[in-house]
Amino acid sequence: MTRREEAKGSARPPSRAGSREPVGVPRAASTPGMPVVPGEARWAAIVQDLAGRGVTATPTLVEATAVTWPDGSLGCPRPGFSYTQAIVEGLRVIVEAGGATYDYRFGRGDVPRLCRR
């Protein structure tokens, strides 16, 4: 079963092959650009955010990648906002739900930021 199939229809994030436990988010030492699996808290936060936006379809994990963001905008600056000018280790998680694609960004915490471009 692929990670994408494993995540489909589940409120839990997919796990690595051979393991039933979700894999945690990478530490700062993780290689940027490396595929990862979002931790359970981050997956739950995405599901909750989508529900708050009225999305009733079950999200499917498309891609999750470790990223080193150049600043606090997490690669998705909003006009009129100021951001910390420090490197932020984080995660980019792309999910699909109800035929739409959602691009979520995480810094060090478990609060998702939906990137709309």
mmCIF file of C-alpha atoms in Angstrom:
data_model
loop_
_atom_site.group_PDB
_atom_site.id
_atom_site.type_symbol
_atom_site.label_atom_id
_atom_site.label_comp_id
_atom_site.label_asym_id
_atom_site.label_seq_id
_atom_site.Cartn_x
_atom_site.Cartn_y
_atom_site.Cartn_z
ATOM 1 C CA MET A 1 0.000 0.000 0.000
ATOM 2 C CA THR A 2 1.390 3.429 -0.887
ATOM 3 C CA ARG A 3 1.635 6.253 1.644
ATOM 4 C CA ARG A 4 -1.027 8.096 -0.286
ATOM 5 C CA GLU A 5 -3.410 5.131 -0.110
ATOM 6 C CA GLU A 6 -2.577 4.660 3.550
ATOM 7 C CA ALA A 7 -3.513 8.275 4.350
ATOM 8 C CA LYS A 8 -6.737 8.204 2.351
ATOM 9 C CA GLY A 9 -9.807 8.015 4.508
ATOM 10 C CA SER A 10 -7.895 8.318 7.752
ATOM 11 C CA ALA A 11 -7.629 11.024 10.351
ATOM 12 C CA ARG A 12 -4.163 9.633 11.115
ATOM 13 C CA PRO A 13 -1.137 10.415 9.007
ATOM 14 C CA PRO A 14 0.384 7.616 6.967
ATOM 15 C CA SER A 15 3.205 5.612 8.505
ATOM 16 C CA ARG A 16 6.437 4.280 7.073
ATOM 17 C CA ALA A 17 6.430 0.777 5.630
ATOM 18 C CA GLY A 18 6.592 -1.900 8.299
ATOM 19 C CA SER A 19 5.438 0.452 11.047
ATOM 20 C CA ARG A 20 1.942 1.192 12.253
ATOM 21 C CA GLU A 21 3.050 4.251 14.200
ATOM 22 C CA PRO A 22 3.073 7.645 12.459
ATOM 23 C CA VAL A 23 6.504 9.041 11.835
ATOM 24 C CA GLY A 24 7.320 12.315 13.557
ATOM 25 C CA VAL A 25 8.238 15.537 11.886
ATOM 26 C CA PRO A 26 11.940 15.831 11.099
ATOM 27 C CA ARG A 27 14.280 17.630 13.444
ATOM 28 C CA ALA A 28 16.393 20.562 12.331
ATOM 29 C CA ALA A 29 19.051 18.080 11.233
ATOM 30 C CA SER A 30 16.729 16.644 8.552
ATOM 31 C CA THR A 31 17.728 17.201 4.976
ATOM 32 C CA PRO A 32 15.627 19.931 3.317
ATOM 33 C CA GLY A 33 13.709 18.640 0.316
ATOM 34 C CA MET A 34 13.558 15.159 1.794
ATOM 35 C CA PRO A 35 10.138 13.440 1.756
ATOM 36 C CA VAL A 36 8.729 12.947 5.254
ATOM 37 C CA VAL A 37 5.457 11.913 6.864
ATOM 38 C CA PRO A 38 3.666 14.575 8.916
ATOM 39 C CA GLY A 39 3.309 13.739 12.601
ATOM 40 C CA GLU A 40 -0.058 12.864 14.077
ATOM 41 C CA ALA A 41 -0.559 16.315 15.664
ATOM 42 C CA ARG A 42 0.160 18.106 12.386
ATOM 43 C CA TRP A 43 -2.117 15.798 10.389
ATOM 44 C CA ALA A 44 -4.927 16.361 12.919
ATOM 45 C CA ALA A 45 -4.356 20.133 12.659
ATOM 46 C CA ILE A 46 -4.722 19.971 8.861
ATOM 47 C CA VAL A 47 -7.922 17.915 9.128
ATOM 48 C CA GLN A 48 -9.308 20.392 11.675
ATOM 49 C CA ASP A 49 -8.351 23.411 9.550
ATOM 50 C CA LEU A 50 -10.042 21.951 6.480
ATOM 51 C CA ALA A 51 -13.191 21.191 8.489
ATOM 52 C CA GLY A 52 -13.186 24.795 9.725
ATOM 53 C CA ARG A 53 -13.132 25.899 6.091
ATOM 54 C CA GLY A 54 -16.201 23.791 5.337
ATOM 55 C CA VAL A 55 -14.305 21.010 3.552
ATOM 56 C CA THR A 56 -16.167 17.793 4.317
ATOM 57 C CA ALA A 57 -14.143 15.438 2.095
ATOM 58 C CA THR A 58 -11.448 13.276 3.686
ATOM 59 C CA PRO A 59 -7.996 14.704 2.893
ATOM 60 C CA THR A 60 -5.406 12.605 1.095
ATOM 61 C CA LEU A 61 -1.682 13.191 1.520
ATOM 62 C CA VAL A 62 -0.110 14.150 -1.809
ATOM 63 C CA GLU A 63 3.352 15.190 -0.620
ATOM 64 C CA ALA A 64 5.170 16.153 2.567
ATOM 65 C CA THR A 65 8.656 17.632 2.423
ATOM 66 C CA ALA A 66 11.134 18.916 4.999
ATOM 67 C CA VAL A 67 11.917 22.553 4.214
ATOM 68 C CA THR A 68 14.277 25.201 5.559
ATOM 69 C CA TRP A 69 12.312 28.431 5.193
ATOM 70 C CA PRO A 70 14.384 31.630 4.776
ATOM 71 C CA ASP A 71 12.090 33.591 7.125
ATOM 72 C CA GLY A 72 8.918 33.465 9.208
ATOM 73 C CA SER A 73 6.658 33.732 6.148
ATOM 74 C CA LEU A 74 7.302 30.011 5.560
ATOM 75 C CA GLY A 75 7.685 30.690 1.853
ATOM 76 C CA CYS A 76 4.226 32.202 1.580
ATOM 77 C CA PRO A 77 4.337 35.907 2.483
ATOM 78 C CA ARG A 78 1.106 37.863 2.764
ATOM 79 C CA PRO A 79 1.077 41.495 1.609
ATOM 80 C CA GLY A 80 1.275 43.977 4.470
ATOM 81 C CA PHE A 81 2.672 41.484 7.002
ATOM 82 C CA SER A 82 6.129 41.551 8.601
ATOM 83 C CA TYR A 83 8.028 38.350 9.319
ATOM 84 C CA THR A 84 10.997 37.294 11.401
ATOM 85 C CA GLN A 85 14.200 37.306 9.403
ATOM 86 C CA ALA A 86 15.519 34.005 10.688
ATOM 87 C CA ILE A 87 15.845 30.564 9.172
ATOM 88 C CA VAL A 88 12.927 28.312 10.158
ATOM 89 C CA GLU A 89 13.071 24.517 9.910
ATOM 90 C CA GLY A 90 9.674 23.214 8.886
ATOM 91 C CA LEU A 91 7.467 21.208 6.627
ATOM 92 C CA ARG A 92 5.398 21.689 3.479
ATOM 93 C CA VAL A 93 2.377 19.380 3.259
ATOM 94 C CA ILE A 94 0.230 19.143 0.131
ATOM 95 C CA VAL A 95 -3.160 17.490 0.561
ATOM 96 C CA GLU A 96 -6.093 16.875 -1.735
ATOM 97 C CA ALA A 97 -9.708 16.958 -0.569
ATOM 98 C CA GLY A 98 -12.915 17.158 -2.570
ATOM 99 C CA GLY A 99 -11.041 17.698 -5.839
ATOM 100 C CA ALA A 100 -9.075 20.691 -4.505
ATOM 101 C CA THR A 101 -5.398 20.868 -3.543
ATOM 102 C CA TYR A 102 -4.266 22.567 -0.327
ATOM 103 C CA ASP A 103 -0.705 23.720 0.401
ATOM 104 C CA TYR A 104 0.020 23.769 4.147
ATOM 105 C CA ARG A 105 3.166 25.126 5.754
ATOM 106 C CA PHE A 106 4.530 24.429 9.226
ATOM 107 C CA GLY A 107 7.348 26.061 11.129
ATOM 108 C CA ARG A 108 8.556 24.582 14.392
ATOM 109 C CA GLY A 109 5.051 24.161 15.852
ATOM 110 C CA ASP A 110 1.947 22.186 15.008
ATOM 111 C CA VAL A 111 -0.155 25.111 13.734
ATOM 112 C CA PRO A 112 -0.707 24.893 9.965
ATOM 113 C CA ARG A 113 -0.616 27.900 7.670
ATOM 114 C CA LEU A 114 -2.570 27.485 4.432
ATOM 115 C CA CYS A 115 -0.613 29.041 1.577
ATOM 116 C CA ARG A 116 -2.819 30.654 -1.050
ATOM 117 C CA ARG A 117 -1.108 31.898 -4.166
#
